[in-house]
Amino acid sequence: MTSADVARTGTVDWRSAQMQARIRKRYAKERRFRFLGLGALVFAAGFLLFLLTTIVSDGIGGFQRAEVPLDIEYSATTLGLDPAQMSGDGADYAINRADFRSLVNAAAEAQLGTSEMISEGAWLDVRDRLRGDPSLLGSRERVWVVAAPEVDLLAKGQISFDVPAQRRAVSQEMINQYVVLNDRGDVQLSLNTGFLTKADSTSSELAGIWGALLGSLLTMAITLALSFPIGVMTAVYLEEYAPRNRFTDMIEVSINNLAAVPSIIFGLLGLSVFLNTFGMPRSAPVVGGVTLALMTLPVIVIASRVSLQSVPPSIRDAALGIGASRLQVILHHILPVALPGILTGTIIGLSRALGETAPLLLIGMRAFVSDVPGGVTDPATALPVQIFLWSDEVGRGFVEKTSAAIMVLLAVLLSMNGVAIYLRNKFERRW
Amino acid sequence: MATQVTEAAAEEAHVREQTLVHDEIAFANDAKMTARDVDVFYGEKKAVDSVSIDVDSHYVTAFIGPSGCGKSTFLRCFNRMNDTIDIARVQGRIELDGEDIYDPRMDVVQLRARVGMVFQKPNPFPKSIYENIAYGPRIHGLASNKADMDGIVEASLTRAGLWNEVKDRLDDSGTALSGGQQQRLCIARAIAVDPEVILMDEPCSALDPIATAKIEELIEELKGRFAIVIVTHNMQQAARISQRTAFFHLGNLVEYGDTETIFTNPRADRTRDYITGRFG
């Protein structure tokens, strides 16, 4: 200690005005910093909340549909059905050929005065009822059938009466008929079961999301089956076996770059390689899955490597120290500890793939598919593509369908994240 | 003045080259492990310089020396743990019962079962206490059935003085134990595969004095059954528990002899300076 140091001892006045000012300034800075953070959080949360409320308020109607009652007489003669045909192998064929459309339209004209009040596809439900219970043939029952899209809009109060009549989406005649029906209590809003069980349609009141949802699920299954094992094995090899040299450095850089490649490039790759060179089926989930797997692979490799690196080296030492082989060290000790991180990374990659539209457009998954896909090689569409397609439709009824589809997509994403959190907590080991 | 400095330097260089080995232990033929002219390089840097030593089955051998003197690095040559470090390179010859352990025909997995290791920081597996002990015997196929395995687990924990403390919670995680218990668990894990040699790399440096005392007691009890080599920073510890002491400095083995002699009557100046606390 020098004499200068000795002289300094006790000369600092910690209570002086300057010191107090300095302390106040320090506290003020802390507070400002904290408020900045809080402000950022509130801002972000506000946006999210706004987005969610808009989507939910727009989309909730998509899960409902307007229905009107019709007394249907399943007349064997009108339908051209022979009761003897109604059992056995020929039943389906006979029912498919029967003219339900005329039957239902006639019933509507007789009871409602016009067939314009019911959906063009209203007869489909009637047909399905008879298919489900052939004994109905010849009997009479009251069926709530899907109403026309205009009735749907009126019932949900989406037609504004403030605008001039000629600018409304629904004619005055239609409105008058609706008012009559509604006063009789013959319009009801009920759960739109078709939305969750059917595929796309040109009529908004008949369009369903199930086809797209199943298409997405099939695509994700292919993506997961390909990218998870390949990604994890790549990461394990790079972390545990590969020597550090220029070649592996190059691979590492390439993987990092690949993760940053715009997704549409992967779509072009899928188009030229899988469709044109390998001749795989167009618009099929299998091609979508393979293409998205290529896109997800680098994400999984990077997440897995980070997770493997974060395993404490002491665990490796401990296992090697009692004579575990390299494979045993990896399988018994490294991977179990790294698994939560690997799974989280995988789910993040899959969530991104689930929301991906661009590459799927290029490989033809934007086609209009009105059937629910039966397998990975059947033509299908995917949730984000379906949203994209519906947002482009002119029919007013598709506006709420678009939002409802977004809600379905978000629900799938949330449940995937839920699975990720569950798996992470399940496999996480306390230290 | 200048000549004196060079002379002193030359003398020091000369002293460095030679290892003082006390007569009573001079390279006995029945040593468990022998090292001859072992060099270890980390890349270009020589961390251990031409060390020759014999480790006897019946004693605890302590490696002492200041930080960075190469004692831990040298210890890790005995079970080839340096293999896991990419840039480390070992030259020279190390034998276990007369077999060259760096021979390409030597199976490193078996070697590490025969030469167990306890690390500086307690490192139990993040699994149950039972599983921590059972893992080694299982991968080496040492237990033929569940009862056999239970016996091994109990015997190992008993020998490590941990059985009474954990017998009611064998399914708890090994990482939930206290630091000292964790280290004894690691020792139990090492002896569960019935090794011939146990290497301990500063096993008490992360522990409090009471836990340290327990480990030292344990080492005392294990002595004779296993050849024990312990690296320690703590000279009192070396004096308390070991019968042989090797003093390392700057990658050289300076002096190797009976612990009592090393601590009371060291022959090399550097040993004396270190023991008396003049450096280190």
XYZ file of C-alpha atoms in Angstrom:
711
model
C 0.000 0.000 0.000
C 1.445 3.352 -0.957
C 1.194 6.508 1.104
C -1.279 7.959 -1.394
C -3.630 5.086 -0.688
C -3.325 5.646 3.014
C -4.081 9.329 2.550
C -7.213 8.526 0.598
C -8.718 6.358 3.306
C -11.757 8.051 4.797
C -11.714 11.014 2.492
C -14.658 9.847 0.396
C -17.856 11.361 1.724
C -20.527 8.820 0.894
C -23.247 11.154 2.132
C -22.377 14.204 0.088
C -24.942 15.830 -2.183
C -23.076 14.670 -5.260
C -23.160 11.105 -4.037
C -26.879 11.326 -3.307
C -27.489 12.731 -6.780
C -25.469 9.913 -8.269
C -27.523 7.353 -6.376
C -30.803 8.932 -7.478
C -29.622 8.969 -11.071
C -28.665 5.299 -10.855
C -32.068 4.337 -9.505
C -33.800 6.401 -12.179
C -31.824 4.629 -14.867
C -32.759 1.232 -13.436
C -36.431 2.215 -13.418
C -36.354 3.536 -16.964
C -34.716 0.332 -18.166
C -37.283 -1.802 -16.415
C -40.163 0.212 -17.852
C -38.687 -0.103 -21.339
C -38.733 -3.872 -20.959
C -42.251 -3.843 -19.587
C -43.362 -1.531 -22.407
C -41.943 -3.885 -25.009
C -43.767 -6.777 -23.400
C -47.086 -4.921 -23.249
C -46.695 -3.837 -26.870
C -46.049 -7.391 -28.066
C -48.795 -8.888 -25.930
C -51.226 -6.208 -27.129
C -50.581 -7.046 -30.758
C -51.013 -10.724 -30.086
C -54.247 -10.118 -28.236
C -55.551 -7.878 -31.026
C -54.690 -10.513 -33.619
C -56.334 -13.295 -31.655
C -59.525 -11.339 -30.924
C -59.911 -10.350 -34.577
C -59.429 -13.899 -35.767
C -61.708 -15.424 -33.161
C -64.483 -12.852 -33.597
C -64.323 -13.274 -37.387
C -63.903 -16.991 -37.338
C -66.288 -18.173 -34.665
C -69.140 -17.915 -37.187
C -67.354 -20.386 -39.408
C -68.126 -23.102 -36.908
C -71.857 -22.350 -37.158
C -74.270 -22.597 -40.043
C -77.847 -21.551 -40.682
C -80.374 -24.315 -41.264
C -83.992 -24.330 -42.388
C -86.522 -27.138 -41.811
C -88.001 -29.178 -44.620
C -90.531 -31.999 -44.491
C -88.952 -34.634 -46.660
C -90.858 -37.562 -47.978
C -88.482 -40.296 -48.988
C -90.716 -41.388 -51.809
C -89.419 -44.474 -53.550
C -91.034 -43.502 -56.837
C -89.721 -39.912 -56.933
C -86.242 -41.097 -56.062
C -86.504 -44.023 -58.439
C -85.458 -46.430 -55.734
C -86.760 -49.944 -55.293
C -87.047 -50.962 -51.596
C -85.628 -54.326 -52.591
C -82.399 -52.589 -53.651
C -81.889 -51.017 -50.253
C -79.892 -53.835 -48.784
C -76.857 -55.650 -50.030
C -73.984 -54.549 -52.193
C -76.000 -52.548 -54.682
C -77.451 -50.178 -52.071
C -74.740 -47.536 -52.238
C -74.744 -47.530 -56.002
C -78.521 -47.160 -56.134
C -78.519 -44.327 -53.579
C -75.768 -42.502 -55.426
C -77.838 -42.611 -58.607
C -81.092 -41.495 -56.997
C -82.209 -37.941 -57.717
C -82.215 -36.385 -54.262
C -81.571 -32.930 -55.666
C -84.971 -32.745 -57.352
C -86.668 -34.229 -54.312
C -85.244 -31.660 -51.944
C -85.694 -28.738 -54.326
C -89.309 -29.708 -54.874
C -89.874 -29.900 -51.134
C -88.297 -26.466 -50.706
C -90.411 -24.907 -53.419
C -93.560 -26.397 -51.945
C -92.852 -25.446 -48.340
C -90.690 -22.304 -48.555
C -91.967 -21.010 -51.854
C -88.497 -21.084 -53.424
C -85.508 -23.386 -53.577
C -83.155 -20.399 -53.321
C -83.377 -20.426 -49.552
C -81.572 -23.742 -49.236
C -78.010 -24.574 -50.157
C -77.249 -26.155 -53.503
C -75.794 -28.992 -51.549
C -78.625 -29.393 -49.067
C -79.655 -32.668 -50.705
C -76.287 -34.234 -49.737
C -77.283 -34.394 -46.070
C -80.676 -35.838 -46.973
C -79.001 -38.512 -49.053
C -76.593 -39.313 -46.226
C -79.515 -39.711 -43.833
C -81.108 -42.305 -46.068
C -77.813 -44.028 -46.590
C -77.388 -44.248 -42.834
C -80.900 -45.613 -42.275
C -82.408 -47.308 -45.397
C -85.626 -48.061 -43.512
C -86.541 -44.380 -43.892
C -87.510 -45.080 -47.501
C -91.185 -44.417 -47.943
C -91.480 -42.503 -44.656
C -91.669 -38.799 -43.998
C -89.568 -36.711 -41.604
C -88.632 -33.159 -40.795
C -85.006 -32.418 -41.645
C -83.036 -29.276 -40.903
C -81.118 -28.701 -44.120
C -78.232 -26.335 -44.835
C -79.481 -22.909 -45.794
C -78.222 -20.843 -48.711
C -75.141 -18.661 -48.058
C -77.293 -15.523 -48.174
C -79.513 -16.883 -45.388
C -76.360 -17.787 -43.499
C -75.109 -14.205 -43.718
C -78.501 -12.787 -42.702
C -78.832 -15.162 -39.772
C -75.382 -14.180 -38.487
C -76.240 -10.502 -38.897
C -73.435 -9.900 -41.340
C -75.589 -7.980 -43.820
C -75.711 -4.325 -42.990
C -79.078 -2.655 -43.596
C -77.488 0.788 -43.547
C -76.099 0.470 -47.054
C -78.391 0.994 -50.065
C -80.258 -2.104 -51.192
C -78.422 -2.375 -54.505
C -75.069 -2.556 -52.784
C -76.035 -5.337 -50.426
C -74.824 -8.869 -51.155
C -78.359 -10.139 -50.759
C -81.383 -9.146 -52.843
C -84.376 -7.456 -51.196
C -86.604 -10.344 -52.271
C -84.365 -12.760 -50.402
C -84.406 -10.545 -47.317
C -88.186 -10.459 -47.318
C -88.383 -14.228 -47.544
C -85.824 -14.552 -44.772
C -87.824 -12.250 -42.497
C -90.935 -14.369 -43.051
C -89.024 -17.560 -42.301
C -87.301 -16.091 -39.307
C -90.588 -14.822 -37.831
C -91.917 -18.366 -38.066
C -88.832 -19.503 -36.160
C -87.757 -21.584 -39.095
C -84.123 -20.454 -39.195
C -81.655 -21.839 -36.697
C -77.922 -21.530 -36.221
C -76.318 -24.817 -35.279
C -72.873 -26.333 -35.078
C -71.357 -26.680 -38.518
C -70.358 -30.328 -38.297
C -69.504 -30.355 -41.984
C -66.740 -27.814 -41.411
C -64.767 -30.252 -39.299
C -65.574 -33.383 -41.297
C -65.545 -32.365 -44.968
C -63.103 -31.090 -47.541
C -63.102 -27.986 -49.687
C -66.129 -26.963 -51.726
C -67.014 -24.135 -54.056
C -69.971 -23.247 -51.834
C -68.865 -21.587 -48.619
C -71.635 -23.165 -46.530
C -70.460 -26.639 -47.548
C -66.704 -26.106 -47.396
C -64.861 -28.023 -44.682
C -61.370 -27.958 -43.224
C -60.940 -31.668 -42.485
C -59.429 -32.433 -45.898
C -56.775 -29.762 -45.445
C -56.178 -30.704 -41.811
C -55.687 -34.354 -42.710
C -53.452 -33.300 -45.603
C -51.346 -31.283 -43.169
C -51.191 -34.133 -40.654
C -50.106 -36.627 -43.322
C -47.498 -34.180 -44.600
C -46.190 -33.610 -41.069
C -46.027 -37.363 -40.446
C -43.800 -37.793 -43.504
C -41.721 -34.770 -42.500
C -41.219 -36.050 -38.956
C -40.457 -39.606 -40.054
C -37.725 -38.358 -42.380
C -36.223 -35.334 -40.697
C -36.100 -36.506 -37.063
C -33.958 -39.642 -37.427
C -31.757 -38.165 -40.140
C -31.356 -34.874 -38.283
C -30.520 -36.468 -34.940
C -28.097 -38.960 -36.467
C -26.366 -36.157 -38.354
C -26.034 -34.137 -35.178
C -24.756 -37.130 -33.186
C -22.179 -37.954 -35.844
C -20.978 -34.364 -36.139
C -20.757 -33.922 -32.365
C -19.463 -37.301 -31.250
C -17.541 -38.866 -34.107
C -16.555 -36.394 -36.798
C -13.006 -35.087 -36.558
C -12.581 -31.334 -36.477
C -11.161 -30.350 -39.823
C -11.794 -28.133 -42.797
C -14.278 -30.553 -44.307
C -16.501 -30.762 -41.228
C -16.250 -26.997 -40.806
C -17.548 -26.643 -44.331
C -20.437 -28.997 -43.599
C -21.282 -27.002 -40.501
C -21.337 -23.738 -42.431
C -23.483 -25.334 -45.124
C -26.006 -26.573 -42.591
C -26.246 -23.141 -41.010
C -26.733 -21.572 -44.431
C -29.320 -24.161 -45.383
C -31.389 -23.195 -42.356
C -31.545 -19.658 -43.718
C -32.559 -20.560 -47.290
C -36.014 -19.141 -48.176
C -38.618 -21.886 -48.158
C -39.753 -21.250 -51.721
C -36.344 -22.458 -52.916
C -37.079 -25.809 -51.287
C -40.394 -25.807 -53.165
C -38.555 -25.315 -56.466
C -36.206 -28.140 -55.508
C -39.167 -30.393 -54.743
C -40.774 -29.477 -58.063
C -37.710 -30.170 -60.176
C -36.352 -33.185 -58.295
C -39.261 -35.064 -56.759
C -41.939 -34.289 -59.347
C -40.006 -33.915 -62.577
C -37.023 -36.217 -62.085
C -38.452 -38.902 -59.811
C -42.000 -38.595 -61.129
C -43.639 -38.632 -57.706
C -47.379 -37.826 -57.606
C -48.329 -34.173 -57.867
C -50.267 -32.470 -55.028
C -49.568 -35.420 -52.726
C -48.668 -35.185 -49.020
C -45.715 -37.512 -49.598
C -43.986 -34.952 -51.832
C -44.960 -32.110 -49.507
C -43.585 -34.094 -46.584
C -40.269 -34.834 -48.262
C -39.867 -31.220 -49.364
C -40.663 -29.868 -45.902
C -38.359 -32.500 -44.375
C -35.472 -31.020 -46.365
C -36.426 -27.618 -45.015
C -36.762 -28.834 -41.411
C -33.588 -30.931 -41.409
C -31.098 -28.108 -40.785
C -33.249 -26.738 -37.954
C -33.262 -30.137 -36.235
C -29.535 -30.663 -36.810
C -28.670 -27.289 -35.314
C -31.001 -27.674 -32.317
C -29.756 -31.200 -31.650
C -26.114 -30.159 -31.838
C -26.661 -27.319 -29.396
C -28.480 -29.706 -27.108
C -25.710 -32.323 -27.340
C -23.073 -29.689 -26.668
C -24.853 -28.602 -23.530
C -24.586 -32.052 -21.950
C -22.013 -31.588 -19.181
C -18.712 -33.248 -20.123
C -18.531 -34.703 -16.612
C -21.290 -37.177 -17.557
C -19.260 -38.333 -20.532
C -16.155 -38.673 -18.346
C -18.073 -40.609 -15.722
C -19.404 -43.097 -18.236
C -16.090 -43.514 -20.034
C -14.363 -43.828 -16.677
C -16.197 -47.014 -15.755
C -15.627 -48.501 -19.165
C -18.654 -47.607 -21.244
C -18.069 -47.807 -24.979
C -18.657 -44.767 -27.133
C -22.021 -46.075 -28.290
C -23.055 -46.804 -24.705
C -22.020 -43.323 -23.641
C -24.133 -41.806 -26.411
C -27.188 -44.035 -26.034
C -27.295 -44.334 -22.248
C -26.069 -40.948 -21.124
C -25.720 -38.230 -23.749
C -28.950 -38.712 -25.705
C -31.280 -39.059 -22.683
C -29.933 -35.825 -21.265
C -30.038 -34.059 -24.631
C -33.462 -35.407 -25.594
C -35.636 -32.564 -24.221
C -33.653 -30.025 -26.227
C -33.708 -32.189 -29.334
C -37.474 -32.650 -29.068
C -38.066 -28.954 -28.524
C -35.987 -28.138 -31.590
C -37.825 -30.753 -33.621
C -41.229 -29.402 -32.676
C -40.141 -25.851 -33.467
C -38.966 -27.053 -36.866
C -42.207 -28.940 -37.440
C -44.313 -25.959 -36.368
C -42.519 -23.879 -38.946
C -43.099 -26.560 -41.553
C -46.768 -26.774 -40.621
C -47.264 -23.088 -41.319
C -45.303 -23.191 -44.568
C -47.232 -22.290 -47.718
C -44.781 -21.331 -50.434
C -43.084 -24.691 -51.100
C -46.440 -26.466 -51.120
C -47.799 -24.092 -53.765
C -44.959 -25.077 -56.072
C -45.470 -28.804 -55.760
C -49.162 -28.500 -56.555
C -50.747 -28.734 -53.130
C -52.806 -25.663 -53.971
C -55.190 -27.628 -56.158
C -58.905 -27.592 -55.434
C -59.422 -30.932 -53.672
C -62.990 -31.716 -52.659
C -62.217 -35.182 -51.302
C -60.636 -36.039 -47.998
C -57.269 -37.667 -48.834
C -57.191 -41.399 -48.164
C -53.418 -41.755 -48.084
C -50.115 -39.983 -48.554
C -50.206 -40.335 -52.320
C -53.730 -38.940 -52.784
C -54.107 -35.344 -53.908
C -54.462 -33.116 -50.864
C -54.047 -29.609 -49.706
C -52.658 -28.298 -46.430
C -54.006 -25.939 -43.779
C -51.986 -22.825 -44.660
C -52.602 -23.384 -48.370
C -56.333 -23.780 -47.680
C -56.287 -20.492 -45.779
C -54.491 -18.881 -48.694
C -57.032 -20.274 -51.171
C -60.074 -19.238 -49.130
C -58.747 -15.757 -48.516
C -58.769 -15.401 -52.306
C -62.389 -16.534 -52.777
C -65.011 -13.999 -53.825
C -67.929 -15.494 -51.852
C -68.734 -13.488 -48.714
C -69.151 -16.706 -46.741
C -65.470 -17.551 -47.159
C -64.354 -14.611 -45.016
C -65.369 -16.330 -41.794
C -64.193 -19.684 -43.149
C -60.721 -18.207 -43.591
C -60.615 -17.033 -39.992
C -62.065 -20.311 -38.773
C -59.352 -22.181 -40.683
C -56.736 -19.950 -39.058
C -58.210 -20.899 -35.690
C -57.843 -24.578 -36.577
C -54.240 -24.032 -37.677
C -53.464 -22.162 -34.454
C -55.090 -24.916 -32.421
C -52.902 -27.527 -34.120
C -49.810 -25.378 -33.525
C -50.703 -24.840 -29.880
C -51.279 -28.534 -29.295
C -47.913 -29.307 -30.925
C -46.227 -26.828 -28.612
C -48.130 -28.371 -25.735
C -46.708 -31.755 -26.661
C -43.236 -30.207 -26.784
C -43.603 -28.753 -23.308
C -44.987 -32.030 -21.979
C -42.125 -34.040 -23.457
C -39.551 -31.579 -22.200
C -40.892 -31.759 -18.655
C -41.211 -35.526 -18.837
C -37.632 -36.132 -19.910
C -35.954 -33.270 -18.137
C -33.646 -34.438 -15.368
C -33.006 -32.399 -12.306
C -29.368 -31.568 -11.753
C 26.807 -11.686 -12.651
C 25.797 -12.811 -16.122
C 27.845 -15.982 -15.925
C 26.338 -16.797 -12.568
C 22.871 -16.607 -14.048
C 23.775 -18.932 -16.900
C 25.453 -21.335 -14.519
C 22.415 -21.360 -12.303
C 20.194 -21.926 -15.302
C 22.367 -24.761 -16.544
C 22.347 -26.339 -13.128
C 18.589 -26.057 -12.901
C 18.219 -27.609 -16.321
C 20.446 -30.440 -15.152
C 18.448 -30.938 -11.980
C 15.258 -30.951 -13.994
C 16.337 -33.795 -16.156
C 16.827 -36.221 -13.376
C 14.244 -37.795 -11.161
C 15.183 -38.672 -7.637
C 13.779 -42.052 -6.795
C 14.287 -43.281 -3.290
C 16.005 -46.632 -2.957
C 13.303 -48.517 -1.126
C 10.893 -48.248 -4.034
C 13.316 -48.194 -6.934
C 11.379 -49.876 -9.707
C 10.217 -53.008 -7.999
C 9.419 -55.870 -10.310
C 6.025 -56.636 -8.842
C 4.516 -53.216 -9.474
C 0.841 -53.124 -10.505
C 1.350 -50.393 -13.037
C 4.576 -49.115 -14.467
C 5.216 -46.062 -16.580
C 8.430 -45.607 -18.526
C 9.541 -42.377 -20.198
C 6.012 -41.103 -20.634
C 5.607 -37.828 -22.519
C 2.245 -36.160 -23.009
C 1.740 -33.394 -25.553
C -1.186 -31.044 -25.880
C -0.687 -30.032 -29.481
C 2.828 -28.623 -29.500
C 3.043 -28.137 -25.761
C 4.718 -30.803 -23.685
C 2.678 -31.235 -20.519
C 4.434 -34.302 -19.102
C 8.103 -34.832 -19.728
C 9.660 -38.271 -19.606
C 8.093 -39.568 -16.421
C 8.858 -43.079 -15.142
C 7.099 -44.423 -12.095
C 5.922 -47.677 -10.515
C 2.587 -47.958 -8.753
C 2.366 -50.626 -6.097
C -0.811 -52.595 -5.390
C -0.588 -52.381 -1.634
C -0.219 -48.676 -1.175
C -1.877 -45.393 -1.768
C 0.288 -43.349 -4.095
C -0.136 -39.582 -4.005
C 0.824 -37.230 -6.829
C 1.481 -33.755 -5.505
C 2.709 -30.573 -7.091
C 1.681 -27.036 -7.976
C -1.123 -26.320 -10.451
C -0.253 -27.087 -14.036
C 2.578 -29.444 -13.167
C 1.073 -32.238 -15.243
C 0.075 -34.560 -12.396
C -3.576 -34.859 -13.463
C -2.621 -35.212 -17.097
C -0.232 -37.986 -16.170
C -2.857 -39.699 -14.027
C -5.268 -39.738 -16.958
C -2.723 -41.717 -18.981
C -3.227 -44.720 -16.705
C -6.722 -45.427 -18.001
C -6.269 -43.696 -21.351
C -8.751 -40.939 -20.557
C -6.456 -38.650 -22.539
C -7.676 -40.503 -25.644
C -10.855 -38.464 -25.426
C -8.947 -35.215 -25.922
C -8.302 -34.726 -29.622
C -5.054 -32.808 -29.332
C -3.495 -34.927 -26.575
C -0.737 -37.328 -27.598
C 0.960 -39.849 -25.293
C 4.415 -41.308 -25.875
C 6.277 -43.893 -23.852
C 5.154 -47.112 -22.289
C 2.611 -47.773 -19.529
C 1.991 -51.320 -18.372
C -0.729 -52.914 -16.289
C 0.508 -56.254 -14.943
C 3.162 -56.254 -17.634
C 0.721 -55.568 -20.484
C 1.238 -52.439 -22.543
C -2.001 -50.502 -22.202
C -1.300 -48.402 -25.308
C -0.944 -51.541 -27.399
C -3.460 -51.468 -30.279
C -4.712 -54.892 -29.129
C -5.596 -53.524 -25.688
C -9.346 -52.955 -25.401
C -9.761 -49.544 -23.862
C -13.220 -50.358 -22.506
C -11.881 -53.295 -20.502
C -8.892 -51.268 -19.413
C -11.153 -48.621 -17.926
C -13.133 -51.283 -16.102
C -9.884 -52.594 -14.607
C -8.515 -49.115 -13.896
C -11.377 -47.102 -12.447
C -11.468 -43.378 -11.981
C -12.952 -40.856 -9.573
C -13.096 -37.295 -10.798
C -12.469 -33.913 -9.272
C -16.098 -32.834 -9.342
C -18.601 -35.444 -8.160
C -20.318 -36.575 -11.352
C -23.082 -39.076 -10.615
C -25.302 -39.957 -13.551
C -28.643 -38.137 -13.495
C -30.273 -41.479 -12.699
C -31.285 -43.258 -9.517
C -28.709 -44.173 -6.878
C -29.250 -47.853 -7.644
C -28.828 -47.254 -11.347
C -25.612 -45.307 -10.760
C -23.991 -48.334 -9.153
C -25.655 -50.988 -11.333
C -24.687 -49.349 -14.616
C -21.055 -50.503 -14.685
C -21.687 -54.136 -13.685
C -24.540 -54.276 -16.205
C -22.587 -53.099 -19.244
C -19.742 -55.458 -18.350
C -22.117 -58.352 -17.639
C -20.923 -58.856 -14.080
C -24.313 -59.762 -12.616
C -26.276 -62.764 -13.831
C -29.615 -61.803 -12.298
C -31.445 -59.190 -10.277
C -30.497 -60.654 -6.901
C -26.866 -60.720 -7.962
C -27.081 -57.079 -8.993
C -28.771 -56.122 -5.727
C -25.864 -57.803 -3.949
C -23.275 -55.873 -5.945
C -25.090 -52.581 -5.313
C -25.335 -53.210 -1.598
C -21.730 -54.395 -1.303
C -20.382 -51.427 -3.258
C -22.397 -48.879 -1.295
C -21.448 -50.542 1.974
C -17.797 -50.498 1.080
C -18.087 -46.817 0.169
C -19.709 -46.185 3.570
C -22.881 -44.924 1.960
C -25.262 -47.866 2.398
C -26.778 -46.786 5.692
C -27.395 -43.294 4.406
C -29.126 -44.278 1.169
C -30.530 -47.783 1.627
C -34.085 -46.442 2.000
C -33.960 -44.232 -1.055
C -32.130 -46.171 -3.718
C -34.634 -44.900 -6.284
C -33.868 -41.255 -5.598
C -31.736 -39.415 -8.101
C -28.006 -39.638 -7.459
C -27.767 -35.928 -8.093
C -30.052 -35.208 -5.123
C -27.341 -36.282 -2.651
C -24.976 -33.849 -0.978
C -21.580 -33.198 -2.537
C -19.718 -35.546 -0.220
C -22.310 -38.282 -0.633
C -22.166 -37.824 -4.393
C -18.413 -38.313 -4.348
C -18.741 -41.472 -2.251
C -21.417 -42.627 -4.696
C -18.879 -42.103 -7.486
C -16.325 -44.148 -5.555
C -18.934 -46.867 -5.004
C -19.694 -46.763 -8.719
C -16.004 -47.192 -9.501
C -15.554 -50.168 -7.153
C -18.785 -51.828 -8.336
C -16.986 -53.145 -11.432
C -14.263 -54.579 -9.167
C -11.294 -52.727 -10.620
C -7.663 -53.447 -9.856
C -6.575 -49.828 -9.714
C -8.527 -46.729 -8.712
C -7.346 -43.371 -9.963
C -8.566 -40.353 -8.018
C -8.177 -36.916 -9.505
C -8.363 -34.435 -6.619
C -11.469 -36.165 -5.241
C -11.861 -33.787 -2.303
C -11.195 -30.436 -3.910
C -14.913 -29.660 -4.248
C -15.833 -30.871 -0.762
C -16.042 -29.372 2.708
C -13.671 -30.573 5.467
C -16.140 -33.057 7.001
C -16.934 -34.690 3.668
C -13.197 -34.691 2.950
C -12.499 -36.527 6.189
C -15.053 -39.179 5.246
C -13.473 -39.692 1.837
C -10.068 -39.969 3.428
C -11.382 -42.588 5.837
C -12.819 -44.436 2.896
C -9.515 -44.361 1.040
C -7.845 -45.724 4.147
C -10.269 -48.657 4.125
C -9.942 -49.348 0.435
C -6.157 -49.396 0.679
C -4.672 -52.809 0.093
C -7.665 -54.093 -1.773
C -7.136 -51.808 -4.738
C -4.053 -50.002 -5.915
C -4.979 -46.361 -5.361
C -3.391 -43.395 -7.072
C -4.567 -40.018 -5.861
C -3.777 -36.595 -7.206
C -4.078 -33.924 -4.567
C -3.419 -30.268 -4.066
C -3.490 -30.683 -0.387
C -0.130 -31.708 1.030
C -1.541 -32.545 4.441
C -3.938 -34.893 2.749
C -1.119 -36.605 0.882
C 0.790 -36.924 4.158
C -2.261 -38.354 5.938
C -3.451 -40.963 3.495
C -0.604 -42.017 1.235
C 2.364 -44.294 1.668
C 4.101 -43.210 -1.510
C 4.392 -39.667 -2.765
C 5.509 -38.398 -6.133
C 6.288 -34.713 -6.503
C 5.724 -33.216 -9.932
C 6.946 -29.861 -11.141
C 6.698 -28.319 -14.609
C 5.885 -31.634 -16.219
C 8.723 -33.497 -14.549
C 8.611 -36.068 -11.829
C 11.054 -34.496 -9.403
C 11.090 -36.938 -6.563
C 9.348 -40.191 -5.752
C 9.584 -41.971 -2.468
C 8.157 -43.031 0.817
C 5.642 -40.389 1.947
C 7.254 -39.904 5.317
C 10.687 -39.377 3.823
C 9.385 -37.010 1.165
C 7.712 -34.839 3.776
C 10.400 -34.980 6.450
C 13.576 -35.360 4.530
C 13.217 -34.562 0.848
C 16.390 -34.818 -1.188
C 15.602 -32.474 -4.053
C 15.666 -28.733 -3.402
C 12.488 -28.154 -5.373
C 10.627 -30.699 -3.274
C 11.801 -29.069 -0.087
C 10.804 -25.626 -1.331
C 7.357 -26.851 -2.263
C 6.788 -28.786 0.953
C 7.811 -25.854 3.063
C 5.500 -23.608 1.123
C 8.076 -21.509 -0.626
C 6.233 -21.840 -3.936
C 3.172 -23.504 -5.318
